[in-house]
C-alpha atoms as a printed R data frame, in Angstrom:
    type eleno elety resid chain resno       x       y       z
1   ATOM     1    CA   MET     A     1 -19.099   5.920   2.132
2   ATOM     2    CA   VAL     A     2 -17.543   6.248   5.342
3   ATOM     3    CA   ARG     A     3 -19.004   7.669   8.242
4   ATOM     4    CA   ASP     A     4 -17.092  10.584   9.793
5   ATOM     5    CA   GLY     A     5 -18.636  12.217  13.123
6   ATOM     6    CA   GLY     A     6 -22.411  11.383  11.981
7   ATOM     7    CA   ARG     A     7 -22.083  12.543   8.204
8   ATOM     8    CA   GLU     A     8 -20.866  10.625   5.354
9   ATOM     9    CA   ARG     A     9 -17.868  11.093   3.076
10  ATOM    10    CA   ARG     A    10 -16.362   9.729   0.333
11  ATOM    11    CA   ARG     A    11 -13.054   7.392   1.146
12  ATOM    12    CA   GLY     A    12  -9.586   9.026  -0.078
13  ATOM    13    CA   GLN     A    13  -8.211   7.502  -3.021
14  ATOM    14    CA   GLY     A    14  -6.340   4.338  -1.978
15  ATOM    15    CA   GLU     A    15  -7.866   4.454   1.434
16  ATOM    16    CA   LEU     A    16  -9.776   1.480   0.805
17  ATOM    17    CA   GLU     A    17  -6.835  -0.787  -0.598
18  ATOM    18    CA   GLY     A    18  -4.822   0.192   2.572
19  ATOM    19    CA   GLN     A    19  -8.101  -1.149   4.975
20  ATOM    20    CA   VAL     A    20  -8.265  -4.028   2.722
21  ATOM    21    CA   LEU     A    21  -4.388  -4.682   2.809
22  ATOM    22    CA   GLY     A    22  -4.434  -3.900   6.694
23  ATOM    23    CA   ALA     A    23  -7.283  -6.580   7.335
24  ATOM    24    CA   LEU     A    24  -4.971  -9.053   5.450
25  ATOM    25    CA   ARG     A    25  -1.832  -8.225   7.422
26  ATOM    26    CA   GLU     A    26  -4.539  -8.984  11.091
27  ATOM    27    CA   ALA     A    27  -5.445 -12.253   9.540
28  ATOM    28    CA   ASP     A    28  -3.701 -15.714  10.926
29  ATOM    29    CA   GLY     A    29  -3.275 -16.833   7.672
30  ATOM    30    CA   PRO     A    30  -4.858 -17.015   4.016
31  ATOM    31    CA   VAL     A    31  -8.552 -15.876   4.037
32  ATOM    32    CA   THR     A    32 -11.312 -15.354   1.855
33  ATOM    33    CA   ALA     A    33 -12.787 -12.078   0.255
34  ATOM    34    CA   THR     A    34 -15.861 -12.575   2.337
35  ATOM    35    CA   TRP     A    35 -13.585 -12.450   5.266
36  ATOM    36    CA   VAL     A    36 -12.295  -9.481   4.623
37  ATOM    37    CA   GLN     A    37 -15.598  -7.911   3.513
38  ATOM    38    CA   GLU     A    38 -16.624  -8.988   7.420
39  ATOM    39    CA   ARG     A    39 -13.602  -7.843   8.839
40  ATOM    40    CA   LEU     A    40 -14.161  -4.428   7.356
41  ATOM    41    CA   GLY     A    41 -17.817  -4.219   8.707
42  ATOM    42    CA   GLY     A    42 -19.773  -5.483   5.775
43  ATOM    43    CA   ASP     A    43 -20.791  -2.249   4.249
44  ATOM    44    CA   LEU     A    44 -19.021  -2.767   1.172
45  ATOM    45    CA   ALA     A    45 -20.185  -5.075  -1.700
46  ATOM    46    CA   TYR     A    46 -18.479  -8.395  -2.004
47  ATOM    47    CA   THR     A    47 -17.783  -7.360  -5.792
48  ATOM    48    CA   THR     A    48 -16.077  -4.139  -4.521
49  ATOM    49    CA   VAL     A    49 -13.894  -6.076  -2.036
50  ATOM    50    CA   VAL     A    50 -13.028  -8.396  -4.843
51  ATOM    51    CA   THR     A    51 -12.582  -5.352  -6.953
52  ATOM    52    CA   ILE     A    52  -9.650  -4.176  -4.548
53  ATOM    53    CA   LEU     A    53  -8.331  -7.436  -3.658
54  ATOM    54    CA   THR     A    54  -7.766  -7.805  -7.383
55  ATOM    55    CA   ARG     A    55  -6.060  -4.293  -7.934
56  ATOM    56    CA   LEU     A    56  -3.689  -5.280  -4.949
57  ATOM    57    CA   LEU     A    57  -2.669  -8.504  -6.297
58  ATOM    58    CA   ALA     A    58  -1.700  -6.349  -9.956
59  ATOM    59    CA   LYS     A    59   0.484  -4.139  -7.887
60  ATOM    60    CA   ASP     A    60   2.074  -7.131  -6.343
61  ATOM    61    CA   VAL     A    61   1.217  -6.427  -2.598
62  ATOM    62    CA   VAL     A    62  -0.970  -9.617  -1.943
63  ATOM    63    CA   ALA     A    63  -1.229 -13.107  -3.439
64  ATOM    64    CA   ARG     A    64  -3.989 -15.527  -3.958
65  ATOM    65    CA   GLU     A    65  -4.658 -19.454  -4.271
66  ATOM    66    CA   ARG     A    66  -7.369 -20.927  -5.593
67  ATOM    67    CA   GLN     A    67  -9.432 -22.932  -3.065
68  ATOM    68    CA   GLY     A    68 -12.645 -24.653  -4.708
69  ATOM    69    CA   ARG     A    69 -14.346 -21.735  -6.195
70  ATOM    70    CA   SER     A    70 -13.099 -18.924  -4.538
71  ATOM    71    CA   PHE     A    71  -9.458 -17.762  -3.486
72  ATOM    72    CA   LEU     A    72  -7.633 -17.185  -0.180
73  ATOM    73    CA   TRP     A    73  -5.761 -14.177  -0.182
74  ATOM    74    CA   THR     A    74  -2.385 -13.120   1.524
75  ATOM    75    CA   PRO     A    75  -0.597 -10.032   2.180
76  ATOM    76    CA   THR     A    76   2.951  -9.616   0.312
77  ATOM    77    CA   ALA     A    77   3.804  -6.274   1.763
78  ATOM    78    CA   ASP     A    78   2.935  -3.936   4.318
79  ATOM    79    CA   VAL     A    79   0.601  -0.269   3.894
80  ATOM    80    CA   ALA     A    80   3.793   1.557   4.020
81  ATOM    81    CA   ARG     A    81   4.881  -0.128   0.775
82  ATOM    82    CA   LEU     A    82   1.366   0.434  -0.955
83  ATOM    83    CA   ALA     A    83   1.731   3.857   0.268
84  ATOM    84    CA   ALA     A    84   4.921   3.741  -1.335
85  ATOM    85    CA   LEU     A    85   3.700   2.577  -4.706
86  ATOM    86    CA   ARG     A    86   0.909   4.975  -4.911
87  ATOM    87    CA   MET     A    87   3.511   8.327  -4.262
88  ATOM    88    CA   ARG     A    88   5.762   6.696  -6.751
89  ATOM    89    CA   ARG     A    89   2.946   6.480  -9.358
90  ATOM    90    CA   LEU     A    90   2.275  10.011  -8.987
91  ATOM    91    CA   LEU     A    91   5.365  11.231  -9.518
92  ATOM    92    CA   ASP     A    92   5.725   8.937 -12.589
93  ATOM    93    CA   GLY     A    93   2.775  11.037 -13.876
94  ATOM    94    CA   GLU     A    94   4.249  14.110 -13.605
95  ATOM    95    CA   ARG     A    95   6.609  15.699 -16.277
96  ATOM    96    CA   ASP     A    96   8.809  17.707 -14.064
97  ATOM    97    CA   ARG     A    97   9.843  15.116 -11.455
98  ATOM    98    CA   GLU     A    98  12.940  16.988 -10.234
99  ATOM    99    CA   ALA     A    99  10.274  20.255  -9.267
100 ATOM   100    CA   VAL     A   100   7.786  17.550  -7.550
101 ATOM   101    CA   LEU     A   101  10.448  16.153  -5.471
102 ATOM   102    CA   ALA     A   102  11.917  19.441  -4.662
103 ATOM   103    CA   SER     A   103   8.452  20.918  -3.486
104 ATOM   104    CA   PHE     A   104   7.849  17.741  -1.577
105 ATOM   105    CA   VAL     A   105  11.417  17.768   0.376
106 ATOM   106    CA   THR     A   106  10.808  21.840   0.904
107 ATOM   107    CA   ALA     A   107   7.437  21.072   2.432
108 ATOM   108    CA   LEU     A   108   8.190  18.410   5.172
109 ATOM   109    CA   PRO     A   109   8.149  18.668   8.665
110 ATOM   110    CA   PRO     A   110  12.179  18.862   9.907
111 ATOM   111    CA   GLY     A   111  11.783  15.395  11.500
112 ATOM   112    CA   ASP     A   112  10.421  13.860   8.278
113 ATOM   113    CA   GLU     A   113  13.331  15.297   6.536
114 ATOM   114    CA   GLN     A   114  15.802  14.100   8.617
115 ATOM   115    CA   VAL     A   115  14.140  10.664   8.343
116 ATOM   116    CA   LEU     A   116  14.596  10.837   4.651
117 ATOM   117    CA   ARG     A   117  17.876  11.953   4.529
118 ATOM   118    CA   ALA     A   118  19.091   9.313   7.128
119 ATOM   119    CA   LEU     A   119  17.062   6.915   4.259
120 ATOM   120    CA   LEU     A   120  18.658   8.533   1.536
121 ATOM   121    CA   ASP     A   121  22.311   8.150   3.041
122 ATOM   122    CA   ALA     A   122  21.688   4.306   4.055
123 ATOM   123    CA   ALA     A   123  20.366   3.774   0.243
124 ATOM   124    CA   GLU     A   124  23.574   5.076  -1.247
125 ATOM   125    CA   PRO     A   125  25.426   2.444  -3.019
126 ATOM   126    CA   GLY     A   126  29.190   2.156  -1.689
127 ATOM   127    CA   PRO     A   127  31.839   0.441   0.118
128 ATOM   128    CA   ALA     A   128  30.101   0.271   3.423
129 ATOM   129    CA   ASN     A   129  27.063  -2.328   1.307
130 ATOM   130    CA   ASN     A   130  29.240  -3.405  -1.476
131 ATOM   131    CA   GLY     A   131  27.004  -1.503  -3.988
132 ATOM   132    CA   ARG     A   132  23.431  -2.556  -2.767
133 ATOM   133    CA   THR     A   133  20.795  -0.606  -1.437
134 ATOM   134    CA   ALA     A   134  19.778  -0.883   2.043
135 ATOM   135    CA   HIS     A   135  16.384  -1.518   1.039
136 ATOM   136    CA   THR     A   136  14.012  -4.949   1.334
137 ATOM   137    CA   HIS     A   137  11.221  -5.844  -0.756
138 ATOM   138    CA   ASP     A   138   8.679  -5.233   2.122
139 ATOM   139    CA   GLY     A   139  10.103  -1.503   2.451
140 ATOM   140    CA   GLY     A   140  12.323  -2.330   5.469
141 ATOM   141    CA   THR     A   141  15.878  -1.877   5.453
142 ATOM   142    CA   GLU     A   142  18.379  -4.891   5.572
143 ATOM   143    CA   ASP     A   143  20.150  -5.556   9.296
């Protein structure tokens, strides 16, 4: 639960993953689950933090290395990539992908629609980029 104006509310789906990944990205280097727990205010159980880190590992957005009896955790992607993975998972769960995508695009505000169009144009394989897409592993674009 999270305090919201004096009352408690449940975290949104994926919100905790984003907070954990955000904390990792703020670290100066690899950190322990205890460090992440403390960084998030300590109201989360240690086992919850480890569960979230393990889920992020399965999604390939963090890496871990053993140090003694515990692990050190490092981000391998940003929060935007994590959100994109969630969006992709939702889309993959739908039967009529075209209808979902059409509904998504028509609901976008004009500024977001323009950004999406520019990103799609940049991702189009063609002579300008030798058939490659312009996306990199971390969700950014190549220079």
